[in-house]
Short mmCIF file of C-alpha atoms and ligand atoms in Angstrom, two decimals:
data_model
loop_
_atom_site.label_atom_id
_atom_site.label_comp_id
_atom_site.label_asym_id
_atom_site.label_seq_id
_atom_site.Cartn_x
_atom_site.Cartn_y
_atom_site.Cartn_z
CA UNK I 22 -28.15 11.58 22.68
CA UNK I 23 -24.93 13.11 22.96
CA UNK I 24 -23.07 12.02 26.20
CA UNK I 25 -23.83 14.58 29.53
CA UNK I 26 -22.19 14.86 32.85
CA UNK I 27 -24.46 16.50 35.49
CA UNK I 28 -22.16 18.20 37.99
CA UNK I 29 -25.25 18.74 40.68
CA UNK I 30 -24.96 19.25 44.67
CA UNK I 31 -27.93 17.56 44.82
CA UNK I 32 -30.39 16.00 44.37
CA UNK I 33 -27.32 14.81 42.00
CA UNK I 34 -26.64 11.71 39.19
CA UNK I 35 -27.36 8.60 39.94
CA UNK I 36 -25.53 5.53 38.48
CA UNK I 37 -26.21 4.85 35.90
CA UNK I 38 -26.68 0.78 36.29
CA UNK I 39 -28.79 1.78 38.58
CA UNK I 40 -31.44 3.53 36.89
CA UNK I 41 -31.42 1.29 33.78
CA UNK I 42 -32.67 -1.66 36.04
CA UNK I 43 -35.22 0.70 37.44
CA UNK I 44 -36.70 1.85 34.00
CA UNK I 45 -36.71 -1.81 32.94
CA UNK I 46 -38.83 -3.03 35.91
CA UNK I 47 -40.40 0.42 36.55
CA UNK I 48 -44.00 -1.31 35.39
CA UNK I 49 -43.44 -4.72 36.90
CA UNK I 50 -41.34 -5.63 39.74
CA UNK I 51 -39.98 -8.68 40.93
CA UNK I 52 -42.94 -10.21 38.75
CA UNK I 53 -45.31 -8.69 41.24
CA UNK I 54 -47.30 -6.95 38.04
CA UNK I 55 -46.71 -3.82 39.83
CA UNK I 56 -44.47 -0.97 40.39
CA UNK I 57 -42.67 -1.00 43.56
CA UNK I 58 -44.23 2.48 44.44
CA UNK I 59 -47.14 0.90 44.12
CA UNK I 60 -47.10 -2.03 47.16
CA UNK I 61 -47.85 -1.88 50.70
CA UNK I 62 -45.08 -0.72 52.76
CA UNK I 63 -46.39 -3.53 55.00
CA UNK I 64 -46.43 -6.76 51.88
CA UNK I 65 -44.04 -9.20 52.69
CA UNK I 66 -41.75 -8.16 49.42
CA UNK I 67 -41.73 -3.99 50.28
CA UNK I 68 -40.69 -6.02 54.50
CA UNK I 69 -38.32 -8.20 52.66
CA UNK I 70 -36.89 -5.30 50.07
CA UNK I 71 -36.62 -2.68 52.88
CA UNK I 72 -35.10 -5.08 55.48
CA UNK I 73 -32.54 -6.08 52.54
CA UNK I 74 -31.25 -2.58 51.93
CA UNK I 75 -31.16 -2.34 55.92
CA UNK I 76 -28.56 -5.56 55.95
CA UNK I 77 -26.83 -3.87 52.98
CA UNK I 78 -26.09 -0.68 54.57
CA UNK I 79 -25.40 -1.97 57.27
CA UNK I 80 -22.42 -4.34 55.37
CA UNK I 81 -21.62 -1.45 53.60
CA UNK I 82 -20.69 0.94 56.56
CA UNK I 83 -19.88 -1.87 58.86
CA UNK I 84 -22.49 -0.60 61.11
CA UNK I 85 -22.31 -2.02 64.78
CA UNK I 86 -24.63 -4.04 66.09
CA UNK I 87 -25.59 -1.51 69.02
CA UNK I 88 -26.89 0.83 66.45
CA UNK I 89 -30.32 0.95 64.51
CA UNK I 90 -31.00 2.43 60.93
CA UNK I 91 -33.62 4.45 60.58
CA UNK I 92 -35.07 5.36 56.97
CA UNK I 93 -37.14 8.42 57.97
CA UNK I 94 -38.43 11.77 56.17
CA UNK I 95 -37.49 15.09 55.98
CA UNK I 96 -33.98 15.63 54.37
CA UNK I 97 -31.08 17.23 56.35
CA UNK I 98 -33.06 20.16 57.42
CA UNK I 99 -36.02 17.78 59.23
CA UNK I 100 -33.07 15.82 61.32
CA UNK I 101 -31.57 19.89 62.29
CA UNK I 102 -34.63 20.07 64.06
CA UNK I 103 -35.30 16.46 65.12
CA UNK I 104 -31.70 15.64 66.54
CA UNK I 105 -32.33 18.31 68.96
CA UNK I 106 -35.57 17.29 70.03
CA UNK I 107 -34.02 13.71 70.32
CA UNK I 108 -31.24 14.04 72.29
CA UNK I 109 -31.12 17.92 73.80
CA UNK I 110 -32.54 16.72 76.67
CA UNK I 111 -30.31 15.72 79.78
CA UNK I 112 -28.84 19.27 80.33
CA UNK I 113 -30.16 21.32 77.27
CA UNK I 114 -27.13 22.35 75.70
CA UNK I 115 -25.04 21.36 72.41
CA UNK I 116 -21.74 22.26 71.08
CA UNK I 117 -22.12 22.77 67.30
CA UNK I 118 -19.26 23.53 65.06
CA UNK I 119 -19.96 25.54 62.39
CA UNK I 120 -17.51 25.26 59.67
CA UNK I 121 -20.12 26.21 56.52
CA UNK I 122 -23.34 27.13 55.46
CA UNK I 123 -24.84 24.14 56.34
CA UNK I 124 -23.98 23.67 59.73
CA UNK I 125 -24.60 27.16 60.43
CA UNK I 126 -28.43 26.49 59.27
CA UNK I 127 -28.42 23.51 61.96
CA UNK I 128 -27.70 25.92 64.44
CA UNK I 129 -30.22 28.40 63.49
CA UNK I 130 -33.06 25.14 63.65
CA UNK I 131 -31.03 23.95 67.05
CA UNK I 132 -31.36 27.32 68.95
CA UNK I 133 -35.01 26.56 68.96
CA UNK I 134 -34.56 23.38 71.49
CA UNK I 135 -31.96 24.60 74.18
CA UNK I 136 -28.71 26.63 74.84
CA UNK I 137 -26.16 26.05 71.66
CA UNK I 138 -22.41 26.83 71.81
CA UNK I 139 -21.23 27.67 68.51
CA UNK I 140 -17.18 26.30 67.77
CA UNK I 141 -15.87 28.78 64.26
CA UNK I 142 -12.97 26.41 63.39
CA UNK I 143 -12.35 27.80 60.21
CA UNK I 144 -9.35 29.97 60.04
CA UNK I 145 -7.82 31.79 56.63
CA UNK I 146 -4.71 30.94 55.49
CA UNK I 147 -3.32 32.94 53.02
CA UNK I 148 -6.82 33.50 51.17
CA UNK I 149 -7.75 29.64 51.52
CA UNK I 150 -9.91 28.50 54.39
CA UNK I 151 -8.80 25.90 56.82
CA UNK I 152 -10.47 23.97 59.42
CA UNK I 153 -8.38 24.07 63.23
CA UNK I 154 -7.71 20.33 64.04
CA UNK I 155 -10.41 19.14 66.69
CA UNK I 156 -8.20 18.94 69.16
CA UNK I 157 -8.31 22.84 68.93
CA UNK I 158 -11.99 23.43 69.27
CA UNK I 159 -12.42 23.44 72.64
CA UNK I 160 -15.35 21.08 73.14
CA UNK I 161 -17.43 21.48 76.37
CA UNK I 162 -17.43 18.45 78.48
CA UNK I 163 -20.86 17.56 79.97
CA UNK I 164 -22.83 18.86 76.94
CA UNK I 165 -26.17 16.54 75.53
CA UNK I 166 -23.80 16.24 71.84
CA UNK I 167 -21.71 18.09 70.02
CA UNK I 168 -22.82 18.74 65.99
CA UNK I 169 -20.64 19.05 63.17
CA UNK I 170 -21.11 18.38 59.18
CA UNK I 171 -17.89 16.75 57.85
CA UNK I 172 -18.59 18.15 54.85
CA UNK I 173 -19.53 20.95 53.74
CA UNK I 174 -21.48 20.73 50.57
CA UNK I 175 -21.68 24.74 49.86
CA UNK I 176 -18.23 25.79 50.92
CA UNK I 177 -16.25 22.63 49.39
CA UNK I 178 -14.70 22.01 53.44
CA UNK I 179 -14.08 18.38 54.32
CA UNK I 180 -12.79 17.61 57.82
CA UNK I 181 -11.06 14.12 57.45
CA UNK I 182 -10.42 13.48 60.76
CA UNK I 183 -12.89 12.51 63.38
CA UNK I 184 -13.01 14.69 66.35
CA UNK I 185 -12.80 13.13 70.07
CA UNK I 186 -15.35 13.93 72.47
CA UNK I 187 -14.68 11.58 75.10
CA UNK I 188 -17.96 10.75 76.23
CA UNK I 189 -20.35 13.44 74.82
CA UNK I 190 -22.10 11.79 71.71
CA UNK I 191 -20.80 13.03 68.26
CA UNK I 192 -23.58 13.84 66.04
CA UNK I 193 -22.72 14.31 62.43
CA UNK I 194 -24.43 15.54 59.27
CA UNK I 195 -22.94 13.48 56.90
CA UNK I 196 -25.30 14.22 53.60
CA UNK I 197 -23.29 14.73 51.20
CA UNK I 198 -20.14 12.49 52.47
CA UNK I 199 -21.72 9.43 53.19
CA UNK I 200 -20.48 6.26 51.70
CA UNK I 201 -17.90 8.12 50.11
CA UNK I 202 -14.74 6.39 51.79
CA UNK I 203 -14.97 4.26 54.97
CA UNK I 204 -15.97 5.60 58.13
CA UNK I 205 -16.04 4.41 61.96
CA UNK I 206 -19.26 3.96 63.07
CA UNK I 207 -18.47 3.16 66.14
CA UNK I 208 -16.85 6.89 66.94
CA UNK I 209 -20.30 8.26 66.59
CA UNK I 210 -23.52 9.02 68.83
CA UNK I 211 -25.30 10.03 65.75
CA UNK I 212 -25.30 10.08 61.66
CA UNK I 213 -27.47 11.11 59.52
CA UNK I 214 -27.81 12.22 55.54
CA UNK I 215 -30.49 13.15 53.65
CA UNK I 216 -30.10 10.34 50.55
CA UNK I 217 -30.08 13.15 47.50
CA UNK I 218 -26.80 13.10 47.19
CA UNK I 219 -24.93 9.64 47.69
CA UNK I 220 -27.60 7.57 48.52
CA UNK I 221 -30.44 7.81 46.08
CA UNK I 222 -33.25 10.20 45.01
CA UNK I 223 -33.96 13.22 47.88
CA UNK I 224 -37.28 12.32 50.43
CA UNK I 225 -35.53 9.51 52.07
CA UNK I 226 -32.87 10.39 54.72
CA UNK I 227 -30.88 8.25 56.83
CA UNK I 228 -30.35 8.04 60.52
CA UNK I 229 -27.92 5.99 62.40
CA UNK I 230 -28.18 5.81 66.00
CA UNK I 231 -26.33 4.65 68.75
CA UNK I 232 -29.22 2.32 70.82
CA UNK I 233 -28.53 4.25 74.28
CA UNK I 234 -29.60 7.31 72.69
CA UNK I 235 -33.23 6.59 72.01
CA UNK I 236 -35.98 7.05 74.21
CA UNK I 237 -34.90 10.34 75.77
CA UNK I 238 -36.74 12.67 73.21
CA UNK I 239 -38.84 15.64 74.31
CA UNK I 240 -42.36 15.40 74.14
CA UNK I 241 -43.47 17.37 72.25
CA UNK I 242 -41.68 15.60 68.94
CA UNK I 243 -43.52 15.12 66.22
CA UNK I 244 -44.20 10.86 66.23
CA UNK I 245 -42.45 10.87 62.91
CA UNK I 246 -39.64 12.08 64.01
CA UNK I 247 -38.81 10.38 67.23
CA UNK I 248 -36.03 7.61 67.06
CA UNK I 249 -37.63 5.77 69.79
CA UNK I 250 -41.21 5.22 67.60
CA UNK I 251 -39.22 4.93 64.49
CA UNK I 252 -37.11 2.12 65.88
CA UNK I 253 -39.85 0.38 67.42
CA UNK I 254 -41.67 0.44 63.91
CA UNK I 255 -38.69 -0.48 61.75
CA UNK I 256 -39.20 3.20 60.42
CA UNK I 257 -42.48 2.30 58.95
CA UNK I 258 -44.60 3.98 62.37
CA UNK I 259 -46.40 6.09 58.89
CA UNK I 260 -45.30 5.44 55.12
CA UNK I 261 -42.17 5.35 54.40
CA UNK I 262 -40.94 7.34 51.14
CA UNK I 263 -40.75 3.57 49.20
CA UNK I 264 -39.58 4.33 46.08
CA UNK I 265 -36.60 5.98 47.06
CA UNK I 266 -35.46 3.17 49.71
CA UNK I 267 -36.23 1.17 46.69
CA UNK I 268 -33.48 3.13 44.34
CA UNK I 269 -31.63 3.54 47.51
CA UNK I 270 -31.16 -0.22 48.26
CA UNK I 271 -30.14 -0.84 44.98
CA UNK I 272 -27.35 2.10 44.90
CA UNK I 273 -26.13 0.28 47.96
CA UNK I 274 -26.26 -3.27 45.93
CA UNK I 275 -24.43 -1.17 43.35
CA UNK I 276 -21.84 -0.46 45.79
CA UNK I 277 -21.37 -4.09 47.28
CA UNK I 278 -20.61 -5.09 43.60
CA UNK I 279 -17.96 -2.71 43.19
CA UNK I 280 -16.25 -3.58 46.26
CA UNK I 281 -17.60 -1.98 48.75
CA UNK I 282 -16.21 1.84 50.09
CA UNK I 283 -12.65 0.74 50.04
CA UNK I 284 -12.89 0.97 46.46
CA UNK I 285 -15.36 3.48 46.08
CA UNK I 286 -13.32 5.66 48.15
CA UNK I 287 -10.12 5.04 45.81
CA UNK I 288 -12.35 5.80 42.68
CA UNK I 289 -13.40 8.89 44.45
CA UNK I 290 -9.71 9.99 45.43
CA UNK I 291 -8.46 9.18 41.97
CA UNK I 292 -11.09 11.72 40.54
CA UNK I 293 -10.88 14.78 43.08
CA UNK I 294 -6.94 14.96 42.98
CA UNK I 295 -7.50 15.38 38.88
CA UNK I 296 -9.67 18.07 39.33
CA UNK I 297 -7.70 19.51 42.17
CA UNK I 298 -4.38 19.09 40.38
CA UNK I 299 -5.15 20.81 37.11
CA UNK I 300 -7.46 23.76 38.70
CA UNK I 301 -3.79 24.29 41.36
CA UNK I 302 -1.59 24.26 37.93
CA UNK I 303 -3.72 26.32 35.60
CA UNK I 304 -3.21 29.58 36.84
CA UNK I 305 -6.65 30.15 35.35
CA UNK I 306 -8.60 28.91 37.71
CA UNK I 307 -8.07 28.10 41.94
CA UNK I 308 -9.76 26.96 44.63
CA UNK I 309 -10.00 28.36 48.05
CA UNK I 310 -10.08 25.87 50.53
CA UNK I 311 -6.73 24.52 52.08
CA UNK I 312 -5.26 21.25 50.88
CA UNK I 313 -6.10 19.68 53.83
CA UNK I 314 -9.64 20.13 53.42
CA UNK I 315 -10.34 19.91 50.00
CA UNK I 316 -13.84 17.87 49.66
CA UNK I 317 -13.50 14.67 48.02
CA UNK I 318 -17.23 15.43 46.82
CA UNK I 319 -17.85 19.05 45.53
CA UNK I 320 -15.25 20.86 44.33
CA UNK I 321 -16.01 24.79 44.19
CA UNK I 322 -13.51 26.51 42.23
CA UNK I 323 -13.54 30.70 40.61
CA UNK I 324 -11.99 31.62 37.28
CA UNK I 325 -9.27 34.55 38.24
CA UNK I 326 -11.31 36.54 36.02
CA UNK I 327 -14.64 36.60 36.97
CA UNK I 328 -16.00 38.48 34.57
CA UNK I 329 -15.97 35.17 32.29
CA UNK I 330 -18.24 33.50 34.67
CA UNK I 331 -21.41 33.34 32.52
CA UNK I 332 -19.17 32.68 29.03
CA UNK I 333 -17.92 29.93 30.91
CA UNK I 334 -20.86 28.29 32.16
CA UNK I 335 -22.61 28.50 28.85
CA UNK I 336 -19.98 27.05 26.78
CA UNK I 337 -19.70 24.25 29.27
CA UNK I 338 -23.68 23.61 29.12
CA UNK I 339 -22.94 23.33 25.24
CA UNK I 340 -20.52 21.17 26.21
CA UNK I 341 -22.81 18.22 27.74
CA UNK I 342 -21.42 19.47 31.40
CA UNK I 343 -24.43 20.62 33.49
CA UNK I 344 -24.82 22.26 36.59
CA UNK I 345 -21.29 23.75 37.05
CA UNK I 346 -22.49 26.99 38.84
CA UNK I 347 -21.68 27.76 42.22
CA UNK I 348 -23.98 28.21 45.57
CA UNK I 349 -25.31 31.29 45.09
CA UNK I 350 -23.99 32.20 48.72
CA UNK I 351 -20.29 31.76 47.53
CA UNK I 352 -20.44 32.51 43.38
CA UNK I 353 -17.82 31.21 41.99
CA UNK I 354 -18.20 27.22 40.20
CA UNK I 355 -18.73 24.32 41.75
CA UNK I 356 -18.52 20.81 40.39
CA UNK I 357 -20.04 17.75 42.89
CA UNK I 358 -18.60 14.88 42.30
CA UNK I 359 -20.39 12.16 43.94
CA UNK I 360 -19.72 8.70 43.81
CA UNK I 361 -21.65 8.20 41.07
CA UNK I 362 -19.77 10.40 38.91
CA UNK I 363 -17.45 8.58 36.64
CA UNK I 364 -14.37 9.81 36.06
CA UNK I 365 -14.62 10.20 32.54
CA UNK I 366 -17.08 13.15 33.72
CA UNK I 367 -14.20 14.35 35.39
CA UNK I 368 -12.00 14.04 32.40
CA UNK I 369 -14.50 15.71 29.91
CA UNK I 370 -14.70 18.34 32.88
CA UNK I 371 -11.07 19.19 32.94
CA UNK I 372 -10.41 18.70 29.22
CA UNK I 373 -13.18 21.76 28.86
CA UNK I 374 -11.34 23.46 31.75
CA UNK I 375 -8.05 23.56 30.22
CA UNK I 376 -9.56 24.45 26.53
CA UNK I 377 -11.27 27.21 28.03
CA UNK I 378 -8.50 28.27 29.78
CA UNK I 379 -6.58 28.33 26.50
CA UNK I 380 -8.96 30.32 24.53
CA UNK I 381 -9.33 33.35 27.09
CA UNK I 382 -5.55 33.33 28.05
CA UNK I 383 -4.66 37.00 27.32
C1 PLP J 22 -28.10 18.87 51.06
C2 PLP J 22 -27.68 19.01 52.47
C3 PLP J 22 -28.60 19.29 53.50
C4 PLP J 22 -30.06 19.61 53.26
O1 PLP J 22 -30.79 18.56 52.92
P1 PLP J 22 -32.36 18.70 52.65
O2 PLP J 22 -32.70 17.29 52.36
O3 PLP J 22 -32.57 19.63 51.52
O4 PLP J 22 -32.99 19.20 53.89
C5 PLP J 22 -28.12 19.35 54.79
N1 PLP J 22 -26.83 19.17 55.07
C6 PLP J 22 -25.91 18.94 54.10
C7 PLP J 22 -24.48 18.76 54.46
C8 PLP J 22 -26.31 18.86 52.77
O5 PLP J 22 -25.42 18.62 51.81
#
């Protein structure tokens, strides 16, 4: 089979380590005699599996103490509508800052719950969009949280820094930026991130909660998706999704061997500023986000001439490079480039790039 790169936003590539040691004990695991989709959630090796991948996370992210885990259901768009009807609920409003499609659908779910302040951060310079440093956004004091998606898995935006908000909680969408690099934990009221992406296959998504937040959900939540019953059940209050925190605690064993996000996040640097470098000097191609918040993950990017859009992606396809076309909300390419995205992908990517580029130059 000749060697592919899948470029995906998600659900995306997985590594590939990873999914050779599930094919080879997809029938029988951990001498069991069965596959791990199919054991009780409640056996003592799905408990001792799940509660691993728990401790590994939580090594992984350096998750405090004060904070529980929750593997729950519903992707991204299930926690827009649950984080609301979690934690809207001492004064009923939330500050979200919309910086990209995806936090602007989290307001749309949030509006639902209570009174939502939308923050526009983004500001155009020079035909590339920039986000305002936090200090900028006027956040309300006294609000229930304020929202924001650090990255931006449409629109290519990553915000690198992490906003103060003083004692309002900071909830963050984090799906398609999590375990990327490092991150504080402890800045944060909320994360979560549907696992598609970075994490593993998509119907698992992660929650990570600060304890003081539980227990002050509306009542009218759905039992699945209250942190409170979730916490109290080890997120097993109804079946969890098992195979995927099965893939996902081995992507996070996977991670631990490589050296944890330190490293992952170097790997991950070393591979956007090739990609970023080469579409800035080609003159072929550009990308129109700001230097400053250029996402480490997906990388959208147009040809100067459109009009070579479709020649482009076909030839690439040919090529063994898959899933190179942009969000159909923006046009334009994209290439995601999750952690589990070698950079050779990146290499082949850019060598194709700059061959195409040659071929059309008039
Ligand atoms: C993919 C994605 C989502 C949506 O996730 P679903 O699991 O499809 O609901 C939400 N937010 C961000 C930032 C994403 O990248």
């Amino acid at each position: 089979m000749k060697q592919i790169f899948n470029f995906c936003a998600g659900p995306a590539m997985l590594p590939k380590p990873v999914m050779e040691q599930a094919q080879q004990e997809f029938l029988n695991w951990n001498d069991t005699g069965c596959s791990v989709m199919e054991l009780s959630h409640r056996g003592p090796e799905f408990m001792a599996l799940a509660a691993k991948a728990e401790q590994d996370l939580r090594d992984i992210l350096n998750i405090p103490d004060n904070y529980k885990v929750l593997f729950c259901h519903g992707g991204g768009r299930g926690q827009f509508s649950a984080v609301p009807q979690n934690l809207l609920t001492k004064t009923g409003k939330a500050d979200y800052v919309v910086t990209g499609s995806w936090s602007k659908s989290a307001v749309a779910e949030a509006k639902n719950y209570g009174e939502i302040r939308v923050i526009e951060p983004v500001v155009d310079v020079i035909g590339k969009k920039q986000v305002l440093p936090a200090s900028e956004w006027g956040i309300s004091e006294g609000a229930d949280y304020v929202h924001y998606c650090p990255n931006e898995t449409v629109d290519g935006i990553e915000i690198f820094e992490i906003p103060e908000t003083g004692n309002v909680p900071l909830v963050a969408d984090m799906s398609s930026t999590i375990l990327s690099r490092p991150i504080d934990v402890s800045k944060f009221g909320l994360i979560y991130a549907g696992a598609q992406k970075n994490i593993g296959p998509s119907g698992l998504t992660i929650v990570i909660v600060r304890d003081d937040l539980l227990g002050r959900a509306m009542k009218s939540v759905p039992g699945i998706f209250n942190y409170q019953t979730l916490a109290d059940n080890d997120s097993m209050y109804n079946t969890p999704p098992t195979y995927a925190w099965y893939l996902a605690s081995m992507v996070f064993s996977w991670l631990k061997e490589l050296g944890g996000l330190e490293q992952m996040a170097k790997k991950n640097r070393t591979k956007a500023d090739f990609l970023y470098q080469y579409i800035e000097q080609s003159g072929f191609y550009e990308s129109r986000v700001s230097e400053q918040n250029r996402s480490m993950m997906n990388v959208p990017f147009y040809l100067k001439d459109e009009s070579l859009n479709s020649e482009f992606l076909a030839q690439a396809k040919d090529a063994g490079l898959l899933a190179l076309k942009g969000h159909r909300s923006v046009g334009g390419m994209r290439a995601s480039i999750y952690n589990a995205m070698p950079l050779e992908g990146v290499e082949a990517l850019v060598a194709f790039m700059q061959q195409f580029a040659e071929t059309h130059n008039q």
